[in-house]
Short mmCIF file of C-alpha atoms in Angstrom, two decimals:
data_model
loop_
_atom_site.label_atom_id
_atom_site.label_comp_id
_atom_site.label_asym_id
_atom_site.label_seq_id
_atom_site.Cartn_x
_atom_site.Cartn_y
_atom_site.Cartn_z
CA MET S 1 -14.28 -21.18 0.05
CA ASN S 2 -17.93 -20.07 -0.03
CA LEU S 3 -20.35 -21.18 -2.75
CA SER S 4 -24.05 -21.55 -1.93
CA LEU S 5 -26.82 -22.40 -4.38
CA TYR S 6 -30.52 -21.67 -3.99
CA GLY S 7 -33.07 -23.42 -6.19
CA PHE S 8 -36.80 -22.91 -6.77
CA ALA S 9 -38.99 -24.30 -9.58
CA GLU S 10 -35.92 -25.81 -11.30
CA GLU S 11 -34.17 -22.41 -11.42
CA TRP S 12 -31.00 -21.67 -9.45
CA VAL S 13 -28.85 -18.76 -8.33
CA ALA S 14 -25.34 -19.00 -6.86
CA VAL S 15 -24.26 -16.87 -3.92
CA ASP S 16 -20.52 -16.15 -3.74
CA CYS S 17 -17.70 -18.08 -5.38
CA GLY S 18 -14.63 -18.15 -3.15
CA MET S 19 -11.30 -19.90 -2.93
CA MET S 20 -8.92 -20.91 -0.15
CA ILE S 21 -5.14 -21.31 0.04
CA ARG S 22 -3.99 -24.84 0.89
CA GLN S 23 -1.06 -24.12 3.20
CA ASP S 24 -0.79 -27.87 3.89
CA LEU S 25 0.14 -28.71 0.28
CA PRO S 26 3.40 -28.07 -1.59
CA ASP S 27 3.59 -24.57 -3.08
CA SER S 28 0.36 -23.53 -1.28
CA PRO S 29 -1.98 -23.90 -4.28
CA LEU S 30 -5.45 -22.41 -4.59
CA GLN S 31 -8.40 -24.67 -3.88
CA VAL S 32 -11.75 -23.86 -5.46
CA PRO S 33 -15.19 -25.47 -5.18
CA ASN S 34 -15.78 -28.66 -7.12
CA LEU S 35 -18.49 -28.16 -9.77
CA GLU S 36 -18.80 -31.79 -10.89
CA LEU S 37 -21.83 -32.35 -8.64
CA LEU S 38 -23.67 -29.42 -10.20
CA ALA S 39 -23.13 -30.85 -13.67
CA THR S 40 -24.36 -34.27 -12.50
CA LEU S 41 -27.52 -32.76 -10.99
CA GLY S 42 -28.11 -30.51 -13.98
CA ILE S 43 -27.71 -27.33 -11.91
CA ARG S 44 -26.58 -24.27 -13.87
CA PRO S 45 -27.12 -20.98 -12.02
CA ARG S 46 -28.76 -18.17 -13.95
CA ALA S 47 -26.93 -15.54 -11.86
CA LEU S 48 -23.95 -15.28 -9.48
CA ILE S 49 -24.66 -13.00 -6.52
CA ILE S 50 -21.65 -11.65 -4.56
CA THR S 51 -22.11 -10.57 -0.94
CA HIS S 52 -18.70 -8.88 -0.49
CA GLY S 53 -15.15 -8.72 -1.81
CA HIS S 54 -13.19 -11.12 0.41
CA GLU S 55 -11.14 -13.78 -1.38
CA ASP S 56 -13.11 -16.60 0.25
CA HIS S 57 -16.20 -15.13 -1.43
CA ILE S 58 -14.91 -13.97 -4.85
CA GLY S 59 -11.51 -15.64 -5.37
CA ALA S 60 -12.71 -18.59 -7.48
CA ALA S 61 -15.03 -16.63 -9.79
CA ALA S 62 -12.43 -16.04 -12.50
CA TRP S 63 -11.75 -19.80 -12.59
CA LEU S 64 -15.29 -21.17 -12.35
CA TRP S 65 -17.59 -18.52 -13.83
CA PRO S 66 -16.61 -19.35 -17.46
CA ARG S 67 -18.46 -22.67 -17.03
CA TRP S 68 -21.66 -20.72 -16.35
CA GLY S 69 -21.39 -17.47 -18.32
CA CYS S 70 -24.21 -15.95 -16.27
CA PRO S 71 -24.59 -12.34 -15.05
CA ILE S 72 -22.59 -11.47 -11.93
CA HIS S 73 -24.07 -8.95 -9.47
CA ALA S 74 -21.73 -7.26 -6.98
CA THR S 75 -21.41 -4.01 -5.06
CA PRO S 76 -18.89 -1.46 -6.46
CA LEU S 77 -15.81 -2.54 -4.48
CA ALA S 78 -16.33 -6.26 -5.05
CA ALA S 79 -17.08 -5.55 -8.72
CA GLY S 80 -13.83 -3.61 -9.07
CA LEU S 81 -11.82 -6.42 -7.51
CA LEU S 82 -13.54 -8.99 -9.72
CA ARG S 83 -12.84 -6.96 -12.86
CA ALA S 84 -9.13 -6.87 -11.99
CA LYS S 85 -9.12 -10.66 -11.57
CA PHE S 86 -10.98 -11.19 -14.86
CA VAL S 87 -8.58 -8.94 -16.76
CA GLU S 88 -5.60 -10.89 -15.36
CA ARG S 89 -7.16 -14.09 -16.68
CA GLY S 90 -7.96 -12.56 -20.07
CA LEU S 91 -11.72 -12.70 -19.47
CA ALA S 92 -14.26 -10.13 -20.60
CA THR S 93 -15.82 -8.17 -17.75
CA ASP S 94 -19.19 -7.44 -19.38
CA ALA S 95 -21.02 -9.92 -17.16
CA ILE S 96 -20.04 -8.05 -13.97
CA GLN S 97 -22.94 -5.76 -13.06
CA VAL S 98 -22.79 -3.24 -10.20
CA ILE S 99 -25.59 -3.09 -7.67
CA GLU S 100 -25.63 -0.62 -4.80
CA PRO S 101 -26.21 -1.75 -1.20
CA GLY S 102 -29.92 -1.49 -0.45
CA GLU S 103 -31.04 -2.18 -4.02
CA ALA S 104 -32.97 -5.21 -5.29
CA LEU S 105 -32.87 -7.34 -8.43
CA GLU S 106 -34.84 -10.16 -9.99
CA SER S 107 -33.49 -13.39 -11.45
CA GLY S 108 -36.06 -15.91 -12.67
CA PRO S 109 -38.39 -16.73 -9.77
CA PHE S 110 -36.08 -15.01 -7.25
CA THR S 111 -36.25 -11.50 -5.88
CA LEU S 112 -33.02 -10.59 -4.07
CA ARG S 113 -32.41 -7.49 -1.98
CA TYR S 114 -28.95 -6.37 -0.84
CA LEU S 115 -29.08 -5.31 2.85
CA PRO S 116 -25.95 -3.44 4.10
CA VAL S 117 -24.12 -4.98 7.08
CA SER S 118 -20.88 -4.13 8.90
CA HIS S 119 -17.91 -6.40 8.27
CA SER S 120 -14.13 -6.11 7.84
CA ILE S 121 -14.49 -4.92 4.23
CA PRO S 122 -16.76 -2.12 2.96
CA GLU S 123 -20.05 -2.77 1.15
CA SER S 124 -20.73 -6.15 2.75
CA CYS S 125 -24.37 -7.15 2.36
CA ALA S 126 -26.79 -9.76 3.59
CA LEU S 127 -29.24 -11.05 1.00
CA LEU S 128 -32.99 -11.39 1.40
CA LEU S 129 -34.11 -14.04 -1.10
CA ALA S 130 -37.80 -14.38 -1.85
CA ALA S 131 -39.23 -17.12 -4.07
CA GLY S 132 -42.82 -18.37 -4.00
CA GLU S 133 -44.03 -18.25 -0.40
CA HIS S 134 -40.53 -18.47 1.10
CA ARG S 135 -38.28 -15.72 2.45
CA VAL S 136 -34.67 -16.60 3.32
CA LEU S 137 -32.05 -14.27 4.84
CA HIS S 138 -28.51 -15.20 3.80
CA THR S 139 -26.44 -13.13 6.25
CA GLY S 140 -23.03 -13.46 4.62
CA ASP S 141 -20.29 -12.23 6.97
CA TRP S 142 -21.33 -9.52 9.43
CA LYS S 143 -21.04 -7.97 12.88
CA LEU S 144 -22.75 -5.20 14.86
CA ASP S 145 -20.15 -2.42 14.88
CA PRO S 146 -21.29 0.93 16.32
CA GLU S 147 -18.17 2.62 14.88
CA PRO S 148 -17.10 0.88 11.65
CA LEU S 149 -14.87 3.80 10.37
CA ILE S 150 -15.91 3.11 6.76
CA GLY S 151 -19.62 2.91 6.06
CA HIS S 152 -22.49 3.00 8.54
CA PRO S 153 -23.58 0.74 11.41
CA ILE S 154 -26.23 -1.86 10.64
CA ALA S 155 -29.67 -0.24 10.62
CA ALA S 156 -31.90 -2.01 13.12
CA SER S 157 -34.97 -0.58 11.39
CA THR S 158 -34.00 -2.18 8.06
CA PHE S 159 -33.74 -5.67 9.51
CA GLY S 160 -36.69 -5.21 11.82
CA ALA S 161 -38.82 -4.40 8.78
CA ILE S 162 -38.07 -7.70 7.01
CA GLY S 163 -38.99 -9.96 9.93
CA PRO S 164 -40.17 -12.55 10.43
CA VAL S 165 -38.25 -14.63 7.89
CA ASP S 166 -38.67 -18.35 7.24
CA LEU S 167 -34.97 -19.13 7.45
CA VAL S 168 -31.67 -17.49 8.35
CA VAL S 169 -28.56 -18.98 6.75
CA GLY S 170 -26.27 -17.49 9.34
CA ASP S 171 -22.62 -16.75 10.15
CA SER S 172 -21.38 -19.10 12.92
CA THR S 173 -17.72 -18.01 13.05
CA ASN S 174 -17.82 -16.48 16.56
CA ALA S 175 -20.92 -18.24 17.89
CA PRO S 176 -19.02 -19.87 20.81
CA LEU S 177 -17.78 -16.47 22.06
CA PRO S 178 -19.75 -14.57 24.72
CA GLY S 179 -20.27 -10.84 24.54
CA HIS S 180 -19.70 -8.49 21.64
CA SER S 181 -16.95 -8.18 19.01
CA ARG S 182 -14.62 -5.21 19.36
CA SER S 183 -15.37 -2.15 17.22
CA GLU S 184 -13.02 -0.90 14.49
CA GLY S 185 -13.15 2.49 16.20
CA GLU S 186 -11.66 0.95 19.36
CA VAL S 187 -8.91 -0.70 17.32
CA ALA S 188 -8.12 2.60 15.59
CA ARG S 189 -7.54 4.33 18.93
CA ALA S 190 -5.39 1.44 20.19
CA LEU S 191 -3.27 1.52 17.01
CA GLU S 192 -2.76 5.26 17.31
CA HIS S 193 -1.58 4.94 20.92
CA THR S 194 0.70 1.97 20.14
CA ILE S 195 2.31 3.42 17.00
CA ALA S 196 2.97 6.74 18.75
CA ALA S 197 4.97 4.85 21.41
CA CYS S 198 7.20 2.94 18.94
CA GLN S 199 10.78 4.11 18.37
CA GLY S 200 12.29 2.53 15.25
CA ARG S 201 10.71 1.28 12.04
CA VAL S 202 7.16 -0.01 12.35
CA VAL S 203 5.59 -2.72 10.20
CA VAL S 204 1.87 -3.39 10.61
CA SER S 205 0.50 -6.53 8.99
CA CYS S 206 -3.21 -6.92 8.35
CA PHE S 207 -5.55 -8.29 5.73
CA ALA S 208 -5.45 -6.09 2.63
CA SER S 209 -9.24 -6.20 2.37
CA ASN S 210 -9.75 -4.67 5.82
CA LEU S 211 -9.81 -1.12 4.51
CA ALA S 212 -11.05 0.33 7.79
CA ARG S 213 -7.93 -1.10 9.45
CA VAL S 214 -5.68 0.14 6.63
CA LEU S 215 -7.23 3.60 6.97
CA ALA S 216 -6.77 3.56 10.76
CA ILE S 217 -3.10 2.60 10.38
CA GLY S 218 -2.51 5.35 7.83
CA ARG S 219 -4.12 7.98 10.05
CA ALA S 220 -2.16 6.80 13.10
CA ALA S 221 1.11 6.92 11.12
CA HIS S 222 0.40 10.47 9.93
CA ARG S 223 -0.33 11.67 13.47
CA ALA S 224 2.90 10.03 14.70
CA GLY S 225 4.96 11.81 12.03
CA ARG S 226 5.61 8.68 10.00
CA ARG S 227 5.56 8.17 6.23
CA VAL S 228 3.48 5.27 4.91
CA SER S 229 4.53 2.61 2.41
CA LEU S 230 2.69 -0.49 1.20
CA MET S 231 4.25 -3.93 0.71
CA GLY S 232 2.45 -6.71 -1.12
CA ARG S 233 0.59 -6.84 -4.43
CA SER S 234 -2.78 -7.54 -2.85
CA MET S 235 -2.37 -4.54 -0.53
CA GLU S 236 -1.41 -2.25 -3.41
CA ARG S 237 -4.34 -3.48 -5.54
CA MET S 238 -6.89 -3.15 -2.76
CA VAL S 239 -5.81 0.38 -1.86
CA ALA S 240 -5.83 1.42 -5.52
CA VAL S 241 -9.37 0.11 -6.10
CA ALA S 242 -10.63 1.61 -2.81
CA ARG S 243 -9.13 5.01 -3.62
CA GLY S 244 -10.84 4.96 -6.99
CA LEU S 245 -14.16 4.52 -5.15
CA GLY S 246 -13.43 7.34 -2.69
CA TYR S 247 -12.96 5.19 0.42
CA LEU S 248 -9.47 6.44 1.31
CA ASP S 249 -9.67 10.13 0.47
CA ASP S 250 -7.89 11.17 3.68
CA PHE S 251 -5.26 8.42 3.50
CA PRO S 252 -1.75 9.96 3.68
CA PRO S 253 0.48 10.09 0.57
CA LEU S 254 2.39 6.88 -0.08
CA VAL S 255 6.17 6.49 -0.18
CA PRO S 256 7.56 3.99 -2.74
CA THR S 257 9.27 1.06 -1.03
CA ALA S 258 12.45 1.88 -2.95
CA ASP S 259 12.70 5.16 -0.98
CA LEU S 260 12.40 3.62 2.50
CA GLY S 261 16.17 3.29 2.88
CA TYR S 262 16.55 7.07 2.70
CA LEU S 263 14.18 7.77 5.60
CA PRO S 264 15.15 7.84 9.30
CA PRO S 265 13.78 4.71 11.05
CA GLU S 266 11.45 6.74 13.27
CA GLU S 267 9.71 8.12 10.16
CA VAL S 268 8.98 4.73 8.56
CA LEU S 269 5.71 2.80 8.74
CA VAL S 270 4.99 -0.10 6.40
CA ILE S 271 1.60 -1.76 5.94
CA ALA S 272 2.44 -5.27 4.76
CA THR S 273 0.72 -8.45 3.71
CA GLY S 274 1.67 -11.79 5.25
CA SER S 275 -0.01 -11.86 8.67
CA GLN S 276 -0.81 -15.57 8.15
CA GLY S 277 2.83 -16.55 7.62
CA GLU S 278 2.55 -16.94 3.85
CA PRO S 279 6.10 -17.86 2.74
CA ARG S 280 6.08 -15.58 -0.31
CA ALA S 281 4.48 -12.54 1.32
CA ALA S 282 6.29 -9.32 2.18
CA LEU S 283 6.46 -9.95 5.93
CA SER S 284 8.09 -13.37 5.52
CA ARG S 285 10.77 -11.87 3.29
CA LEU S 286 11.42 -9.16 5.87
CA ALA S 287 11.71 -11.84 8.57
CA ARG S 288 14.39 -13.63 6.51
CA GLY S 289 16.28 -10.44 5.75
CA ARG S 290 15.60 -10.90 2.05
CA HIS S 291 13.44 -7.93 1.15
CA HIS S 292 15.10 -5.62 -1.35
CA ALA S 293 13.71 -2.40 0.15
CA MET S 294 14.29 -2.65 3.89
CA GLU S 295 15.89 -4.60 6.72
CA LEU S 296 14.51 -5.00 10.22
CA GLY S 297 16.54 -5.12 13.40
CA PRO S 298 16.61 -4.30 17.14
CA GLY S 299 14.50 -1.28 17.97
CA ASP S 300 11.99 -1.98 15.19
CA SER S 301 8.43 -3.17 15.84
CA VAL S 302 6.07 -5.50 13.97
CA ILE S 303 2.36 -5.29 14.79
CA PHE S 304 0.06 -8.18 13.83
CA SER S 305 -3.34 -6.52 13.41
CA ALA S 306 -5.00 -9.77 12.35
CA LYS S 307 -6.07 -12.98 14.03
CA ALA S 308 -4.55 -16.34 13.09
CA ILE S 309 -6.78 -18.32 10.74
CA PRO S 310 -7.10 -21.92 12.03
CA GLY S 311 -4.57 -24.10 10.26
CA ASN S 312 -1.98 -21.32 9.82
CA GLU S 313 -0.55 -21.46 13.35
CA LEU S 314 2.67 -23.28 12.39
CA LEU S 315 3.49 -20.88 9.56
CA ILE S 316 2.77 -17.85 11.74
CA GLU S 317 4.97 -19.14 14.56
CA ARG S 318 7.79 -19.80 12.09
CA LEU S 319 7.42 -16.22 10.86
CA LYS S 320 7.46 -14.81 14.38
CA ASN S 321 10.57 -16.83 15.27
CA GLY S 322 12.34 -15.30 12.29
CA LEU S 323 11.39 -11.82 13.46
CA ARG S 324 12.51 -12.58 17.03
CA ARG S 325 15.93 -13.63 15.72
CA LEU S 326 16.26 -10.16 14.21
CA GLY S 327 15.60 -8.61 17.62
CA VAL S 328 12.28 -7.13 16.53
CA THR S 329 9.56 -6.26 19.09
CA LEU S 330 6.36 -8.23 18.35
CA LEU S 331 2.85 -7.05 19.20
CA ASP S 332 0.07 -9.54 18.38
CA GLU S 333 -3.34 -10.86 19.41
CA PHE S 334 -1.84 -12.54 22.49
CA ASN S 335 0.04 -9.66 24.15
CA HIS S 336 -2.05 -6.82 22.64
CA PRO S 337 -5.56 -8.11 21.80
CA GLU S 338 -6.82 -4.54 21.48
CA LEU S 339 -4.96 -4.20 18.15
CA HIS S 340 -7.42 -6.43 16.29
CA ALA S 341 -11.19 -6.86 15.97
CA SER S 342 -13.04 -9.76 14.45
CA GLY S 343 -15.44 -9.14 11.59
CA HIS S 344 -17.96 -11.71 12.85
CA PRO S 345 -20.71 -11.61 15.50
CA ALA S 346 -20.33 -12.95 19.02
CA GLN S 347 -23.27 -14.25 21.04
CA GLU S 348 -24.79 -10.92 22.13
CA GLU S 349 -24.75 -9.67 18.55
CA LEU S 350 -26.49 -12.84 17.35
CA ARG S 351 -29.20 -12.45 20.01
CA THR S 352 -29.76 -8.80 19.10
CA PHE S 353 -29.87 -9.49 15.37
CA TYR S 354 -32.29 -12.40 15.69
CA GLY S 355 -34.49 -10.21 17.86
CA TRP S 356 -34.82 -7.92 14.84
CA VAL S 357 -35.38 -10.44 12.03
CA ARG S 358 -37.34 -13.03 14.08
CA PRO S 359 -36.32 -16.11 12.08
CA ARG S 360 -38.40 -19.27 12.33
CA ARG S 361 -35.44 -21.50 11.48
CA LEU S 362 -31.63 -21.35 11.36
CA LEU S 363 -29.15 -23.09 9.09
CA PRO S 364 -25.71 -22.43 10.66
CA VAL S 365 -22.86 -21.96 8.17
CA HIS S 366 -19.23 -20.74 8.29
CA GLY S 367 -16.72 -21.84 10.87
CA GLU S 368 -16.20 -25.44 11.97
CA ALA S 369 -18.66 -27.97 13.40
CA ARG S 370 -18.20 -26.70 16.96
CA HIS S 371 -19.03 -23.15 15.86
CA GLN S 372 -22.14 -24.35 14.03
CA GLN S 373 -23.25 -26.43 17.01
CA ALA S 374 -22.85 -23.46 19.36
CA HIS S 375 -24.92 -21.41 16.93
CA CYS S 376 -27.67 -24.05 16.98
CA GLU S 377 -27.76 -24.08 20.78
CA LEU S 378 -28.02 -20.28 20.94
CA ALA S 379 -30.84 -20.28 18.37
CA GLU S 380 -32.80 -23.01 20.12
CA ALA S 381 -32.54 -21.08 23.40
CA LEU S 382 -34.25 -18.21 21.54
CA GLY S 383 -37.04 -20.48 20.27
CA ILE S 384 -35.60 -20.77 16.74
CA GLU S 385 -35.66 -24.21 15.10
CA ALA S 386 -32.13 -25.42 14.23
CA PRO S 387 -32.40 -29.10 13.30
CA LEU S 388 -29.39 -29.40 10.98
CA VAL S 389 -25.63 -28.79 11.08
CA PRO S 390 -24.76 -28.82 7.36
CA VAL S 391 -21.49 -29.87 5.76
CA ASN S 392 -20.12 -29.12 2.30
CA GLY S 393 -22.13 -30.92 -0.38
CA ASP S 394 -25.42 -31.13 1.53
CA LEU S 395 -28.59 -30.66 -0.52
CA ILE S 396 -31.23 -29.30 1.88
CA ARG S 397 -34.93 -28.70 1.24
CA LEU S 398 -36.97 -25.91 2.81
CA ASP S 399 -40.75 -26.33 2.60
CA GLY S 400 -43.82 -26.00 4.78
CA GLU S 401 -42.56 -28.87 6.96
CA GLY S 402 -39.25 -27.18 7.70
CA LEU S 403 -35.69 -28.19 6.82
CA THR S 404 -34.86 -31.64 5.43
CA LEU S 405 -31.52 -33.11 4.40
CA GLU S 406 -32.29 -34.49 0.94
CA SER S 407 -28.87 -35.94 0.10
CA ARG S 408 -25.20 -35.63 0.95
CA HIS S 409 -22.56 -35.40 -1.76
CA PRO S 410 -18.83 -35.61 -0.82
CA GLN S 411 -16.78 -32.74 -2.25
CA PRO S 412 -13.30 -33.88 -3.40
CA PRO S 413 -10.77 -31.02 -3.52
CA CYS S 414 -10.21 -29.12 -6.77
CA ILE S 415 -6.84 -27.39 -7.15
CA VAL S 416 -5.84 -24.59 -9.51
CA SER S 417 -2.59 -25.74 -11.10
CA GLN S 418 -0.82 -23.98 -13.98
CA ASN S 419 -3.94 -21.99 -14.94
CA ALA S 420 -6.20 -25.04 -14.96
CA VAL S 421 -8.67 -26.43 -12.41
CA ALA S 422 -8.11 -30.12 -11.75
CA PRO S 423 -8.96 -32.65 -9.03
CA LEU S 424 -6.26 -33.01 -6.41
CA PRO S 425 -4.38 -36.23 -7.21
CA GLY S 426 -4.23 -38.94 -4.59
CA LEU S 427 -1.24 -39.19 -2.32
CA ALA S 428 -0.25 -42.40 -4.04
CA ALA S 429 -0.08 -40.79 -7.50
CA GLU S 430 3.03 -41.89 -9.35
CA ARG S 431 5.87 -39.45 -9.50
CA HIS S 432 8.86 -39.81 -11.81
CA GLY S 433 12.15 -38.01 -11.41
CA PRO S 434 13.06 -35.73 -8.50
CA ARG S 435 10.42 -35.46 -5.81
CA HIS S 436 9.87 -31.73 -6.27
CA GLY S 437 10.71 -31.46 -9.96
CA SER S 438 13.63 -29.96 -11.83
CA LEU S 439 14.29 -26.44 -13.03
CA TYR S 440 16.63 -25.73 -15.95
CA LEU S 441 18.07 -22.25 -16.38
CA ALA S 442 20.38 -21.07 -19.19
CA LEU S 443 21.89 -17.56 -19.12
CA SER S 444 23.70 -15.61 -21.81
CA VAL S 445 25.91 -13.00 -20.17
CA ALA S 446 28.49 -10.43 -21.23
CA SER S 447 31.29 -8.87 -19.25
CA THR S 448 30.88 -5.20 -18.42
CA GLY S 449 34.54 -4.87 -17.45
CA GLU S 450 36.26 -4.92 -14.03
CA GLY S 451 34.55 -8.17 -13.08
CA GLY S 452 30.94 -7.09 -13.73
CA TRP S 453 28.34 -9.01 -15.76
CA THR S 454 25.03 -8.33 -17.48
CA ARG S 455 22.40 -10.58 -19.02
CA ILE S 456 22.09 -10.62 -22.82
CA GLY S 457 18.98 -11.73 -24.71
CA ARG S 458 15.96 -13.50 -23.32
CA LEU S 459 15.93 -15.78 -20.31
CA MET S 460 15.84 -19.50 -21.08
CA LEU S 461 13.93 -21.13 -18.27
CA ASP S 462 12.24 -24.54 -18.17
CA ALA S 463 10.26 -25.01 -14.97
CA SER S 464 7.74 -27.44 -16.45
CA GLN S 465 8.54 -30.14 -13.91
CA ALA S 466 8.65 -27.75 -10.97
CA SER S 467 6.18 -25.34 -9.39
CA PRO S 468 5.21 -22.33 -11.52
CA ILE S 469 7.09 -19.10 -10.85
CA ASP S 470 6.64 -15.43 -11.70
CA GLU S 471 9.16 -15.12 -14.55
CA ASP S 472 8.97 -11.32 -14.67
CA ALA S 473 9.81 -11.01 -10.97
CA PHE S 474 12.57 -13.59 -11.35
CA SER S 475 14.07 -11.77 -14.35
CA ASP S 476 14.12 -8.46 -12.45
CA TRP S 477 15.79 -10.11 -9.47
CA LEU S 478 18.33 -11.90 -11.69
CA ASP S 479 19.38 -8.67 -13.40
CA ASP S 480 19.95 -7.03 -10.01
CA ALA S 481 21.89 -10.06 -8.76
CA LEU S 482 24.21 -10.09 -11.79
CA ALA S 483 24.84 -6.37 -11.42
CA SER S 484 25.89 -6.85 -7.79
CA ILE S 485 28.37 -9.72 -8.43
CA THR S 486 32.06 -9.16 -9.13
CA ALA S 487 33.66 -12.19 -10.81
CA GLU S 488 36.62 -12.45 -13.18
CA THR S 489 35.55 -15.69 -14.86
CA LEU S 490 32.37 -17.59 -15.62
CA ALA S 491 33.39 -20.20 -13.08
CA GLU S 492 33.56 -17.53 -10.38
CA LEU S 493 30.25 -16.07 -11.56
CA ARG S 494 28.61 -19.46 -11.31
CA LEU S 495 29.96 -20.02 -7.78
CA ALA S 496 28.63 -16.63 -6.68
CA LEU S 497 25.26 -16.91 -8.42
CA GLN S 498 24.29 -20.49 -7.52
CA PRO S 499 23.62 -19.94 -3.76
CA ARG S 500 21.73 -16.72 -4.50
CA LEU S 501 19.54 -18.60 -6.97
CA ILE S 502 18.78 -21.26 -4.39
CA GLY S 503 17.91 -18.52 -1.87
CA TRP S 504 15.51 -16.81 -4.30
CA PHE S 505 13.71 -20.02 -5.19
CA ALA S 506 13.56 -20.99 -1.51
CA ASP S 507 11.75 -17.68 -0.87
CA HIS S 508 9.30 -18.10 -3.73
CA LEU S 509 8.56 -21.83 -3.82
CA ARG S 510 7.20 -23.97 -1.00
CA ARG S 511 9.33 -26.94 -2.15
CA LEU S 512 12.74 -26.45 -3.73
CA PRO S 513 13.33 -28.28 -7.05
CA ASP S 514 16.67 -29.53 -8.39
CA ILE S 515 18.24 -26.47 -10.08
CA HIS S 516 20.36 -26.95 -13.21
CA LEU S 517 22.28 -23.80 -14.18
CA GLN S 518 24.13 -23.17 -17.44
CA ILE S 519 25.99 -19.90 -18.13
CA MET S 520 27.17 -18.91 -21.61
CA ALA S 521 29.31 -15.88 -22.48
CA VAL S 522 28.69 -13.70 -25.50
CA GLU S 523 30.90 -10.87 -26.78
CA ALA S 524 33.58 -12.07 -24.39
CA PRO S 525 36.05 -14.26 -26.35
CA HIS S 526 38.39 -14.77 -23.41
CA ALA S 527 35.63 -16.44 -21.37
CA ARG S 528 34.75 -20.08 -21.76
CA GLU S 529 31.47 -21.88 -21.21
CA VAL S 530 30.80 -23.46 -17.86
CA GLY S 531 28.12 -26.23 -17.90
#
């Protein structure tokens, strides 16, 4: 949930504007940065600068940017993803301006240069910010990858030329880890070997934004004689945007998920979202045997080509248990670590990088306190000052005397709920009625003869007291469910439909509301209403 602000001479720029998913709250809502402090301090950024297209760096922009209305600068892939988000929210995209890696721009007293780095999404950039006499390197997310598959390795000459810098605001995610992060090229070869050895259907789950990994999986599938299909909206969107920018020109042709049932198991490979155990994602539905396109069973394999994000362990283990019950072979970071590579630098990479840029000071960001502390210790061993371990809400001054903590401002959570950003209510907030809300559904149906039924007219659905749902997806599912039920009377139809409804809402909502179902018959005079 990254949002950094840099100020000089009463002018400010924002760097990144990300969100996070609160898996610990009902319905897994989005959490975005709290902007109340900025309003209190009179801070309004004159530009939003995006380092790369990961959700924790761009996901909140469509919710928070309207409060600023400033220009947004992003590289082509991140700009394309942002435009899609803005269009979904009904926002104009004129403010989104494309800047190529390596280019520079000016905003008020700031000069900012985009410096290409390797990461688990193309076009990631560090930022060199210059204002007055100060030069700050904001690294963003990065690693030293000699074989990144998409894009080029970090150019040592580029970063050597900018040193020394006054301050590095640096990625601490893997600072406790010795050695060097694995290369995407190594992972690609491991995936090719592993997929070639699988017998039945293969599902590979990874982050949609890791296009190098998606490309490696597609190439490995093609060489193993398998057809490739995508599952998950974020995966489909990411691949579509990346193809439009020419990043996946040699990716094999895609098979619609609806056609998977017609292919022999040994010819099927699915790239799916849901590696973090998200209850609504494609992989979770496969694990519960509730995906409309495909079922998994003994002889099939699921490859987790992603590392567990801290906090998601329980959800991931629940997902894996569901897959084990189906008899599926699991390959993950524990029994096959070669199938994943981190996008962040380990200790040897940090030492090499700091040897190039020669920072005088370090401000460690990203990761948890232990990661930041390990980063400080490594920097100090290299003769780099690292006096502070910042937390969210810290206002820090950089001047000729070094780094100083000016003030600390607690950051209460802000949750996106029903298309609005609001503070997270306290646990003691009053609740009336059922604990997880109520959902009222009224259907008008007509008999199609021989016990079949079809929906007539528009769906009448009141979910105002429950969690929001995707009504289009629900309507499509409902039509398919009605078509598959054989019932002579409305009473029989209700008995057959009710458990299926509960199953669908259980798949799509973190907490199940009380469901009130009413079915009415039209153009069927022999049928009577069941309430």
